[in-house]
Each structure stands twice: as structure tokens, then as C-alpha cells.
Amino acid sequence: MTQWLKLLNDQQRKLIFGNEQSTDPATAYDKKRAVHAGVKGDSVPADQVQTVWQREMEQSLPAPEDACVYINIPFCQSKCTYCGFFKNLADPAKIADYTTALIEEIAQTSSSPMIDQTRIRAVYIGGGTPGTLNAAQIAQLLTAINRHLPLANDCEITFETRTHDLGGDKLQACIEHGVNRFSLGVQSFDTRSRRSIGRIDSGSAVINNIQRMLALKQASVSIDLIFGLPHQSIDTYLEDIVIADQLGVDGMALYQLNVFEGGRMDKSISAGRSIAVPKTAEQFHYHQAAYNLLTDMGYHQLSMSHWVQGTLDRSIYNRFSKLGKIIHAFGAGAGGRTGHYRYFVHPSVVAYLEKINQGNKPLMGMTEKIQMTTLHDFISGQIDGGKLRFDIARKRFNIDLKQIYAPLLASWEQRGLAAAGERTLRLLPAGQFWYVNMNQALLDILEIILTNGAYELPQERVAAQG
Ligand code: SF4
């Protein structure tokens, strides 16, 4: 069962096991390997994409299935220095055309059996910054979503935005048309840190905006915070968490800063225009301090990065996407999933508008799910929840993951990253910092076994800070 060990060269072993001799969990691995763990599927040839898509959309499901919707608004008022997702600067004329096309895309495809037979438990309007739409456009988009898509009665509708972009009329449009969750990209309340990454508002302006949203009592409010920012110490990071707690937000998603190799922040630090940011081993201590503080405050985890108090912030879209559920995707740059394929909507707004005008789904590509996708999704969904149930895997997939992974689990246990019982592997607080690498390692091992060692281990350049 552990023959895969013999197939690894030194470099592969290091990616999977990390620094085996290190007794310091801060250096259990050198750095983060990917933004999200995963294994690529087989690409559908470009000339077959539309046909495969049409066929897939015509598929009938044996029974109604849970699904979620992702809608992408690829515009921002300004570009944040660390961002790997920026696409277009907000331009009112372009946004007007884009909103019309987006509504058309939703109307065009919503009656297909693949969409019609699902029950949509979560809609996520993300970007970019959806707050770049004006109030009338927000109202039109939400009206189209409500009219055309089979939303379940308990559907969580999230509107992601920077607080700067969501003035009173836009906020009202969201509330009047069914938004029941705001996901706010705060990143930090510390004005100096915020300005250093290109954020416009001061910390106190952000606080005022959040108070305004919470006072409505109409939607849950979850905020994103980043650790490892310029000018941020562990103390100021913990202060951000305390401020969020005192404001009474429903949830906090805490993300490690990714410095993309060759990205704006990387170049700016290398050229000496920006101060250096904490290295990965230092980020570890920010993570552990936040873990201890939030545990002490009585928060609980919905996922490895998301902490909540109370029950209002359900974060359904994020959980569903990790669990491999069906995602109906709309808008330039959005990524979706059917029962058998992943698909990607063209990221260029120009190409997107052109295709919509021709009456086609503006697809850039599709990949077919691979042999083990369902098992991969199971593992990734479990790890994102801080565990891996061996007993469920045995029953559902007839596979003994505990035995297959034995050497790796022993190494993780010895280094304080995880604890394995008979039924379940649990990620310990130290392991939670490394969960993406650990998740990727578990997927890699299955692929190495399947390909008899021919599989190439992925390594994205997402931690240029070292
Ligand atoms: S607002 Fe969000 S998507 Fe836009 S540049 Fe900033 S971080 Fe990136």
C-alpha cells in the first residue's frame, strides 16, 4: 500500500513531506505550494467545447441536486498591490454593457435541464468588485437572478465588495432584492497597512461602513482579513480581529498574504519601493496567534480560514465549491462545474460581449473530470473542514486512505501537524497553517499511484516573500 514512496525522487518527496527533519512547525514546509489544492483534468479540444457544453446542459439529473451560482464582476475602482485577480479598471460605459450581457447570459442558459433541475442553495456575486455596479444595475442583476434561476428557499445570496464601493443607494438595492450576506474585503483596519496595499479608505471609514451594514439587521456580514501585510505586526493583526469582534461581524475569513512571483507587490519589494513583508515562517506565528485568540473568544471554524460566531454567516458557496458541488458560472472570468466537467468563461470582457451577442456561452475552455475527481473532492472538502474521515472513505470509495497515507501521516503526527485516530485524521492548529500543502500532498499521492510515478507535481509561484 505504500509502494508509492519508492516512486518519489528527492524533490517530489520534499514537496509532499516538506522538511521532515524540522521540529519547528513554522518550517514544516518551505512555503505554500498553491492558492488552492487540486489536480487538473483533461482539456476538452477547443473545437468541441461548445458542443460538449450544449450536451452537458441538456443532461437530465435523476433527482434535484444541490448547486450554487457564481457571478463574476471583473471591474475594480483601483488595483490593490498584492492582487492576483485584478482584471479591469471600472469604466461606467463598459460596466453598463457588461451588466446587460450578464443578464442576457443568465436568461439564455437558465432554462436548460442542467440548471433547471438543480436547487440553488447559494449565489455568490464576486469579482473584482461587484460594488462597481451602480444601484440600478445591482437591482437589475438581482432581479434577473431571482426571476431566472431556481433558487432554494434557504438560498444564501452573497454580495462581495469593498466597503468603499457600497454607498447607501447600492446597499438599499442589495437588500431590497434579496442579498442576505455581505462579504467585505477589509484586509486590515490599520490605515497605514491599508494604504500600502492600495486600499482607498482609512480604517475608521471602513468601520463606519460596516456599522451601517450591521445596523440594517437584514444580512449577515463577513469580512476578509489578511495576515502578513506590510507594516503589520502580530499585535496589529490581532487588533484587527478584536475590532471586528467588537463591531459584531458574523464571520471573519483570515487569509495568508500571497505574494505572486512577478506580481506588482513582488516587483515593488524587489525594487525597494515597498517594505518587505513577513516570510512564510513568520506568517505561521500570525496564524497561530489568531487561532488562539479566536478560540479563546469562542468562535468556531466553518473552514480552515473562516471563523464565525453565531449561525447567521453560513458561507455556503465556499463550502460547496470545496465539496465539488455543481457550480453554475456566469460572467467574464467565472469558473463553473457540471457533473462531468469544469468550465471557464472567457476572462476578456470584449470577447465575452462578442460571444453573448452571438447567442453563445462565452467559454474559454473545459476540462473533463478525471478518474478520481470525486475522491479528490471528498478529500479536499474534508481537509478544508480540518479533518479526513477514513471510515467514510472506506465505505464510499472502498479505499483505505489511512493505510495508503501511513508514512505521511506518521511524519505529520511526529511534527505536530495532525493526529490520526482509527476513523479520522484531524489537523492540529500548526497543520491548519499548512493545510493547502497537506491537501495537495494527499491528492498528489493518489495521482502518483494512478500514474505509476509519471504524474508531475504542481507548484505555483504564490509565495515570493520566501
Ligand atoms: S478590489 Fe479585490 S479584485 Fe480588485 S484589485 Fe483589489 S483585491 Fe483585487
PDB file of N, CA, C and O in Angstrom, residues 310-368:
ATOM      1  N   GLY A 310     -22.074  32.708  16.211  1.00  0.00           N
ATOM      2  CA  GLY A 310     -23.497  32.604  15.885  1.00  0.00           C
ATOM      3  C   GLY A 310     -23.708  31.749  14.642  1.00  0.00           C
ATOM      4  O   GLY A 310     -22.805  31.041  14.194  1.00  0.00           O
ATOM      5  N   THR A 311     -24.921  31.860  14.091  1.00  0.00           N
ATOM      6  CA  THR A 311     -25.277  30.955  12.993  1.00  0.00           C
ATOM      7  C   THR A 311     -25.682  31.701  11.716  1.00  0.00           C
ATOM      8  O   THR A 311     -26.135  31.095  10.758  1.00  0.00           O
ATOM      9  N   LEU A 312     -25.522  33.022  11.683  1.00  0.00           N
ATOM     10  CA  LEU A 312     -26.022  33.769  10.524  1.00  0.00           C
ATOM     11  C   LEU A 312     -25.121  33.634   9.297  1.00  0.00           C
ATOM     12  O   LEU A 312     -25.599  33.564   8.170  1.00  0.00           O
ATOM     13  N   ASP A 313     -23.809  33.620   9.506  1.00  0.00           N
ATOM     14  CA  ASP A 313     -22.881  33.507   8.377  1.00  0.00           C
ATOM     15  C   ASP A 313     -22.675  32.018   8.076  1.00  0.00           C
ATOM     16  O   ASP A 313     -21.994  31.316   8.809  1.00  0.00           O
ATOM     17  N   ARG A 314     -23.272  31.568   6.968  1.00  0.00           N
ATOM     18  CA  ARG A 314     -23.174  30.138   6.648  1.00  0.00           C
ATOM     19  C   ARG A 314     -22.098  29.864   5.609  1.00  0.00           C
ATOM     20  O   ARG A 314     -21.641  28.740   5.465  1.00  0.00           O
ATOM     21  N   SER A 315     -21.734  30.836   4.818  1.00  0.00           N
ATOM     22  CA  SER A 315     -20.667  30.698   3.818  1.00  0.00           C
ATOM     23  C   SER A 315     -20.861  29.459   2.945  1.00  0.00           C
ATOM     24  O   SER A 315     -19.937  28.692   2.705  1.00  0.00           O
ATOM     25  N   ILE A 316     -22.076  29.280   2.464  1.00  0.00           N
ATOM     26  CA  ILE A 316     -22.440  28.049   1.751  1.00  0.00           C
ATOM     27  C   ILE A 316     -21.663  27.919   0.434  1.00  0.00           C
ATOM     28  O   ILE A 316     -21.201  26.838   0.093  1.00  0.00           O
ATOM     29  N   TYR A 317     -21.538  29.036  -0.298  1.00  0.00           N
ATOM     30  CA  TYR A 317     -20.856  28.921  -1.592  1.00  0.00           C
ATOM     31  C   TYR A 317     -19.436  28.378  -1.408  1.00  0.00           C
ATOM     32  O   TYR A 317     -19.002  27.476  -2.128  1.00  0.00           O
ATOM     33  N   ASN A 318     -18.718  28.937  -0.448  1.00  0.00           N
ATOM     34  CA  ASN A 318     -17.326  28.496  -0.251  1.00  0.00           C
ATOM     35  C   ASN A 318     -17.256  27.024   0.117  1.00  0.00           C
ATOM     36  O   ASN A 318     -16.389  26.290  -0.365  1.00  0.00           O
ATOM     37  N   ARG A 319     -18.156  26.581   0.959  1.00  0.00           N
ATOM     38  CA  ARG A 319     -18.145  25.164   1.345  1.00  0.00           C
ATOM     39  C   ARG A 319     -18.513  24.281   0.148  1.00  0.00           C
ATOM     40  O   ARG A 319     -17.873  23.270  -0.104  1.00  0.00           O
ATOM     41  N   PHE A 320     -19.561  24.672  -0.583  1.00  0.00           N
ATOM     42  CA  PHE A 320     -19.986  23.867  -1.743  1.00  0.00           C
ATOM     43  C   PHE A 320     -18.870  23.767  -2.779  1.00  0.00           C
ATOM     44  O   PHE A 320     -18.669  22.719  -3.387  1.00  0.00           O
ATOM     45  N   SER A 321     -18.172  24.881  -2.992  1.00  0.00           N
ATOM     46  CA  SER A 321     -17.136  24.832  -4.031  1.00  0.00           C
ATOM     47  C   SER A 321     -16.016  23.879  -3.607  1.00  0.00           C
ATOM     48  O   SER A 321     -15.444  23.184  -4.434  1.00  0.00           O
ATOM     49  N   LYS A 322     -15.723  23.805  -2.316  1.00  0.00           N
ATOM     50  CA  LYS A 322     -14.688  22.867  -1.842  1.00  0.00           C
ATOM     51  C   LYS A 322     -15.177  21.418  -1.911  1.00  0.00           C
ATOM     52  O   LYS A 322     -14.395  20.492  -2.060  1.00  0.00           O
ATOM     53  N   LEU A 323     -16.486  21.236  -1.772  1.00  0.00           N
ATOM     54  CA  LEU A 323     -17.036  19.877  -1.754  1.00  0.00           C
ATOM     55  C   LEU A 323     -17.282  19.318  -3.155  1.00  0.00           C
ATOM     56  O   LEU A 323     -17.761  18.197  -3.307  1.00  0.00           O
ATOM     57  N   GLY A 324     -16.986  20.102  -4.186  1.00  0.00           N
ATOM     58  CA  GLY A 324     -17.138  19.608  -5.561  1.00  0.00           C
ATOM     59  C   GLY A 324     -18.563  19.632  -6.076  1.00  0.00           C
ATOM     60  O   GLY A 324     -18.889  18.942  -7.035  1.00  0.00           O
ATOM     61  N   LYS A 325     -19.428  20.433  -5.462  1.00  0.00           N
ATOM     62  CA  LYS A 325     -20.828  20.503  -5.919  1.00  0.00           C
ATOM     63  C   LYS A 325     -20.914  21.240  -7.264  1.00  0.00           C
ATOM     64  O   LYS A 325     -19.979  21.936  -7.665  1.00  0.00           O
ATOM     65  N   ILE A 326     -22.063  21.112  -7.911  1.00  0.00           N
ATOM     66  CA  ILE A 326     -22.289  21.793  -9.185  1.00  0.00           C
ATOM     67  C   ILE A 326     -22.256  23.306  -8.978  1.00  0.00           C
ATOM     68  O   ILE A 326     -22.858  23.823  -8.037  1.00  0.00           O
ATOM     69  N   ILE A 327     -21.525  23.993  -9.863  1.00  0.00           N
ATOM     70  CA  ILE A 327     -21.494  25.464  -9.821  1.00  0.00           C
ATOM     71  C   ILE A 327     -21.918  25.976 -11.198  1.00  0.00           C
ATOM     72  O   ILE A 327     -21.287  25.652 -12.204  1.00  0.00           O
ATOM     73  N   HIS A 328     -22.967  26.767 -11.254  1.00  0.00           N
ATOM     74  CA  HIS A 328     -23.357  27.429 -12.494  1.00  0.00           C
ATOM     75  C   HIS A 328     -22.638  28.777 -12.509  1.00  0.00           C
ATOM     76  O   HIS A 328     -22.827  29.583 -11.584  1.00  0.00           O
ATOM     77  N   ALA A 329     -21.829  28.998 -13.535  1.00  0.00           N
ATOM     78  CA  ALA A 329     -20.989  30.202 -13.546  1.00  0.00           C
ATOM     79  C   ALA A 329     -21.410  31.159 -14.643  1.00  0.00           C
ATOM     80  O   ALA A 329     -21.691  30.740 -15.767  1.00  0.00           O
ATOM     81  N   PHE A 330     -21.456  32.435 -14.306  1.00  0.00           N
ATOM     82  CA  PHE A 330     -21.840  33.484 -15.267  1.00  0.00           C
ATOM     83  C   PHE A 330     -20.869  34.654 -15.136  1.00  0.00           C
ATOM     84  O   PHE A 330     -20.469  35.019 -14.035  1.00  0.00           O
ATOM     85  N   GLY A 331     -20.562  35.251 -16.284  1.00  0.00           N
ATOM     86  CA  GLY A 331     -19.722  36.449 -16.267  1.00  0.00           C
ATOM     87  C   GLY A 331     -18.289  36.150 -16.652  1.00  0.00           C
ATOM     88  O   GLY A 331     -17.778  35.046 -16.422  1.00  0.00           O
ATOM     89  N   ALA A 332     -17.628  37.170 -17.243  1.00  0.00           N
ATOM     90  CA  ALA A 332     -16.249  37.005 -17.723  1.00  0.00           C
ATOM     91  C   ALA A 332     -15.323  36.588 -16.587  1.00  0.00           C
ATOM     92  O   ALA A 332     -15.306  37.213 -15.532  1.00  0.00           O
ATOM     93  N   GLY A 333     -14.572  35.508 -16.812  1.00  0.00           N
ATOM     94  CA  GLY A 333     -13.597  35.046 -15.828  1.00  0.00           C
ATOM     95  C   GLY A 333     -14.157  34.093 -14.789  1.00  0.00           C
ATOM     96  O   GLY A 333     -13.422  33.609 -13.925  1.00  0.00           O
ATOM     97  N   ALA A 334     -15.461  33.787 -14.860  1.00  0.00           N
ATOM     98  CA  ALA A 334     -16.052  32.887 -13.849  1.00  0.00           C
ATOM     99  C   ALA A 334     -15.700  31.431 -14.167  1.00  0.00           C
ATOM    100  O   ALA A 334     -15.511  31.064 -15.322  1.00  0.00           O
ATOM    101  N   GLY A 335     -15.624  30.616 -13.131  1.00  0.00           N
ATOM    102  CA  GLY A 335     -15.355  29.188 -13.319  1.00  0.00           C
ATOM    103  C   GLY A 335     -16.497  28.372 -12.757  1.00  0.00           C
ATOM    104  O   GLY A 335     -16.975  28.655 -11.647  1.00  0.00           O
ATOM    105  N   GLY A 336     -16.967  27.367 -13.510  1.00  0.00           N
ATOM    106  CA  GLY A 336     -18.099  26.564 -13.052  1.00  0.00           C
ATOM    107  C   GLY A 336     -17.828  25.074 -13.147  1.00  0.00           C
ATOM    108  O   GLY A 336     -16.749  24.645 -13.565  1.00  0.00           O
ATOM    109  N   ARG A 337     -18.838  24.308 -12.770  1.00  0.00           N
ATOM    110  CA  ARG A 337     -18.670  22.850 -12.703  1.00  0.00           C
ATOM    111  C   ARG A 337     -20.007  22.181 -12.983  1.00  0.00           C
ATOM    112  O   ARG A 337     -21.033  22.565 -12.408  1.00  0.00           O
ATOM    113  N   THR A 338     -20.016  21.201 -13.903  1.00  0.00           N
ATOM    114  CA  THR A 338     -21.207  20.373 -14.083  1.00  0.00           C
ATOM    115  C   THR A 338     -20.896  19.019 -13.420  1.00  0.00           C
ATOM    116  O   THR A 338     -19.894  18.906 -12.716  1.00  0.00           O
ATOM    117  N   GLY A 339     -21.726  18.024 -13.697  1.00  0.00           N
ATOM    118  CA  GLY A 339     -21.448  16.715 -13.106  1.00  0.00           C
ATOM    119  C   GLY A 339     -20.159  16.093 -13.636  1.00  0.00           C
ATOM    120  O   GLY A 339     -19.485  15.330 -12.941  1.00  0.00           O
ATOM    121  N   HIS A 340     -19.775  16.420 -14.885  1.00  0.00           N
ATOM    122  CA  HIS A 340     -18.628  15.749 -15.503  1.00  0.00           C
ATOM    123  C   HIS A 340     -17.484  16.670 -15.910  1.00  0.00           C
ATOM    124  O   HIS A 340     -16.414  16.201 -16.275  1.00  0.00           O
ATOM    125  N   TYR A 341     -17.721  17.972 -15.911  1.00  0.00           N
ATOM    126  CA  TYR A 341     -16.717  18.905 -16.439  1.00  0.00           C
ATOM    127  C   TYR A 341     -16.546  20.113 -15.529  1.00  0.00           C
ATOM    128  O   TYR A 341     -17.451  20.474 -14.787  1.00  0.00           O
ATOM    129  N   ARG A 342     -15.372  20.740 -15.678  1.00  0.00           N
ATOM    130  CA  ARG A 342     -15.175  22.101 -15.173  1.00  0.00           C
ATOM    131  C   ARG A 342     -15.145  23.010 -16.385  1.00  0.00           C
ATOM    132  O   ARG A 342     -14.646  22.593 -17.444  1.00  0.00           O
ATOM    133  N   TYR A 343     -15.629  24.214 -16.269  1.00  0.00           N
ATOM    134  CA  TYR A 343     -15.576  25.119 -17.410  1.00  0.00           C
ATOM    135  C   TYR A 343     -15.191  26.524 -16.960  1.00  0.00           C
ATOM    136  O   TYR A 343     -15.337  26.879 -15.786  1.00  0.00           O
ATOM    137  N   PHE A 344     -14.683  27.272 -17.934  1.00  0.00           N
ATOM    138  CA  PHE A 344     -14.158  28.604 -17.634  1.00  0.00           C
ATOM    139  C   PHE A 344     -14.732  29.586 -18.631  1.00  0.00           C
ATOM    140  O   PHE A 344     -14.613  29.388 -19.842  1.00  0.00           O
ATOM    141  N   VAL A 345     -15.360  30.629 -18.129  1.00  0.00           N
ATOM    142  CA  VAL A 345     -15.915  31.652 -19.015  1.00  0.00           C
ATOM    143  C   VAL A 345     -14.767  32.584 -19.416  1.00  0.00           C
ATOM    144  O   VAL A 345     -13.858  32.856 -18.619  1.00  0.00           O
ATOM    145  N   HIS A 346     -14.793  33.041 -20.675  1.00  0.00           N
ATOM    146  CA  HIS A 346     -13.686  33.856 -21.200  1.00  0.00           C
ATOM    147  C   HIS A 346     -13.422  35.065 -20.295  1.00  0.00           C
ATOM    148  O   HIS A 346     -14.355  35.796 -19.953  1.00  0.00           O
ATOM    149  N   PRO A 347     -12.150  35.310 -19.923  1.00  0.00           N
ATOM    150  CA  PRO A 347     -11.879  36.418 -18.992  1.00  0.00           C
ATOM    151  C   PRO A 347     -11.894  37.799 -19.663  1.00  0.00           C
ATOM    152  O   PRO A 347     -12.020  38.808 -18.974  1.00  0.00           O
ATOM    153  N   SER A 348     -11.750  37.837 -20.990  1.00  0.00           N
ATOM    154  CA  SER A 348     -11.722  39.148 -21.653  1.00  0.00           C
ATOM    155  C   SER A 348     -13.153  39.675 -21.815  1.00  0.00           C
ATOM    156  O   SER A 348     -14.013  39.004 -22.394  1.00  0.00           O
ATOM    157  N   VAL A 349     -13.390  40.895 -21.323  1.00  0.00           N
ATOM    158  CA  VAL A 349     -14.741  41.459 -21.406  1.00  0.00           C
ATOM    159  C   VAL A 349     -15.156  41.638 -22.865  1.00  0.00           C
ATOM    160  O   VAL A 349     -16.301  41.380 -23.247  1.00  0.00           O
ATOM    161  N   VAL A 350     -14.204  42.031 -23.722  1.00  0.00           N
ATOM    162  CA  VAL A 350     -14.519  42.234 -25.146  1.00  0.00           C
ATOM    163  C   VAL A 350     -14.981  40.917 -25.767  1.00  0.00           C
ATOM    164  O   VAL A 350     -16.030  40.836 -26.428  1.00  0.00           O
ATOM    165  N   ALA A 351     -14.197  39.852 -25.556  1.00  0.00           N
ATOM    166  CA  ALA A 351     -14.556  38.532 -26.119  1.00  0.00           C
ATOM    167  C   ALA A 351     -15.878  38.047 -25.524  1.00  0.00           C
ATOM    168  O   ALA A 351     -16.712  37.455 -26.225  1.00  0.00           O
ATOM    169  N   TYR A 352     -16.075  38.321 -24.262  1.00  0.00           N
ATOM    170  CA  TYR A 352     -17.299  37.903 -23.576  1.00  0.00           C
ATOM    171  C   TYR A 352     -18.528  38.552 -24.230  1.00  0.00           C
ATOM    172  O   TYR A 352     -19.508  37.874 -24.570  1.00  0.00           O
ATOM    173  N   LEU A 353     -18.457  39.884 -24.444  1.00  0.00           N
ATOM    174  CA  LEU A 353     -19.597  40.609 -25.020  1.00  0.00           C
ATOM    175  C   LEU A 353     -19.901  40.111 -26.429  1.00  0.00           C
ATOM    176  O   LEU A 353     -21.055  39.924 -26.808  1.00  0.00           O
ATOM    177  N   GLU A 354     -18.832  39.857 -27.173  1.00  0.00           N
ATOM    178  CA  GLU A 354     -18.984  39.386 -28.555  1.00  0.00           C
ATOM    179  C   GLU A 354     -19.758  38.065 -28.602  1.00  0.00           C
ATOM    180  O   GLU A 354     -20.711  37.910 -29.351  1.00  0.00           O
ATOM    181  N   LYS A 355     -19.336  37.134 -27.754  1.00  0.00           N
ATOM    182  CA  LYS A 355     -19.974  35.798 -27.744  1.00  0.00           C
ATOM    183  C   LYS A 355     -21.432  35.877 -27.292  1.00  0.00           C
ATOM    184  O   LYS A 355     -22.295  35.177 -27.821  1.00  0.00           O
ATOM    185  N   ILE A 356     -21.692  36.712 -26.303  1.00  0.00           N
ATOM    186  CA  ILE A 356     -23.076  36.834 -25.830  1.00  0.00           C
ATOM    187  C   ILE A 356     -23.954  37.382 -26.953  1.00  0.00           C
ATOM    188  O   ILE A 356     -25.075  36.911 -27.177  1.00  0.00           O
ATOM    189  N   ASN A 357     -23.418  38.371 -27.689  1.00  0.00           N
ATOM    190  CA  ASN A 357     -24.184  38.931 -28.803  1.00  0.00           C
ATOM    191  C   ASN A 357     -24.477  37.885 -29.870  1.00  0.00           C
ATOM    192  O   ASN A 357     -25.484  37.953 -30.562  1.00  0.00           O
ATOM    193  N   GLN A 358     -23.574  36.888 -29.976  1.00  0.00           N
ATOM    194  CA  GLN A 358     -23.805  35.812 -30.960  1.00  0.00           C
ATOM    195  C   GLN A 358     -24.719  34.716 -30.406  1.00  0.00           C
ATOM    196  O   GLN A 358     -24.999  33.730 -31.074  1.00  0.00           O
ATOM    197  N   GLY A 359     -25.103  34.863 -29.157  1.00  0.00           N
ATOM    198  CA  GLY A 359     -26.005  33.876 -28.551  1.00  0.00           C
ATOM    199  C   GLY A 359     -25.300  32.631 -28.022  1.00  0.00           C
ATOM    200  O   GLY A 359     -25.934  31.612 -27.763  1.00  0.00           O
ATOM    201  N   ASN A 360     -23.968  32.722 -27.848  1.00  0.00           N
ATOM    202  CA  ASN A 360     -23.220  31.564 -27.330  1.00  0.00           C
ATOM    203  C   ASN A 360     -22.793  31.768 -25.881  1.00  0.00           C
ATOM    204  O   ASN A 360     -22.604  32.905 -25.440  1.00  0.00           O
ATOM    205  N   LYS A 361     -22.612  30.666 -25.160  1.00  0.00           N
ATOM    206  CA  LYS A 361     -21.974  30.743 -23.851  1.00  0.00           C
ATOM    207  C   LYS A 361     -20.503  31.084 -24.123  1.00  0.00           C
ATOM    208  O   LYS A 361     -19.827  30.377 -24.878  1.00  0.00           O
ATOM    209  N   PRO A 362     -19.988  32.171 -23.527  1.00  0.00           N
ATOM    210  CA  PRO A 362     -18.624  32.596 -23.872  1.00  0.00           C
ATOM    211  C   PRO A 362     -17.549  31.753 -23.170  1.00  0.00           C
ATOM    212  O   PRO A 362     -16.833  32.235 -22.294  1.00  0.00           O
ATOM    213  N   LEU A 363     -17.414  30.516 -23.571  1.00  0.00           N
ATOM    214  CA  LEU A 363     -16.485  29.627 -22.872  1.00  0.00           C
ATOM    215  C   LEU A 363     -15.056  29.788 -23.386  1.00  0.00           C
ATOM    216  O   LEU A 363     -14.833  29.895 -24.590  1.00  0.00           O
ATOM    217  N   MET A 364     -14.110  29.783 -22.476  1.00  0.00           N
ATOM    218  CA  MET A 364     -12.715  29.783 -22.904  1.00  0.00           C
ATOM    219  C   MET A 364     -12.177  28.361 -22.924  1.00  0.00           C
ATOM    220  O   MET A 364     -11.313  28.014 -23.689  1.00  0.00           O
ATOM    221  N   GLY A 365     -12.698  27.499 -22.048  1.00  0.00           N
ATOM    222  CA  GLY A 365     -12.206  26.132 -22.026  1.00  0.00           C
ATOM    223  C   GLY A 365     -13.024  25.258 -21.097  1.00  0.00           C
ATOM    224  O   GLY A 365     -13.823  25.744 -20.292  1.00  0.00           O
ATOM    225  N   MET A 366     -12.813  23.942 -21.270  1.00  0.00           N
ATOM    226  CA  MET A 366     -13.448  22.972 -20.373  1.00  0.00           C
ATOM    227  C   MET A 366     -12.440  21.875 -20.079  1.00  0.00           C
ATOM    228  O   MET A 366     -11.605  21.551 -20.923  1.00  0.00           O
ATOM    229  N   THR A 367     -12.501  21.326 -18.891  1.00  0.00           N
ATOM    230  CA  THR A 367     -11.692  20.137 -18.608  1.00  0.00           C
ATOM    231  C   THR A 367     -12.625  19.043 -18.105  1.00  0.00           C
ATOM    232  O   THR A 367     -13.591  19.320 -17.379  1.00  0.00           O
ATOM    233  N   GLU A 368     -12.315  17.834 -18.520  1.00  0.00           N
ATOM    234  CA  GLU A 368     -13.145  16.706 -18.111  1.00  0.00           C
ATOM    235  C   GLU A 368     -12.673  16.247 -16.745  1.00  0.00           C
ATOM    236  O   GLU A 368     -11.461  16.209 -16.477  1.00  0.00           O
TER     237      GLU A 368
END
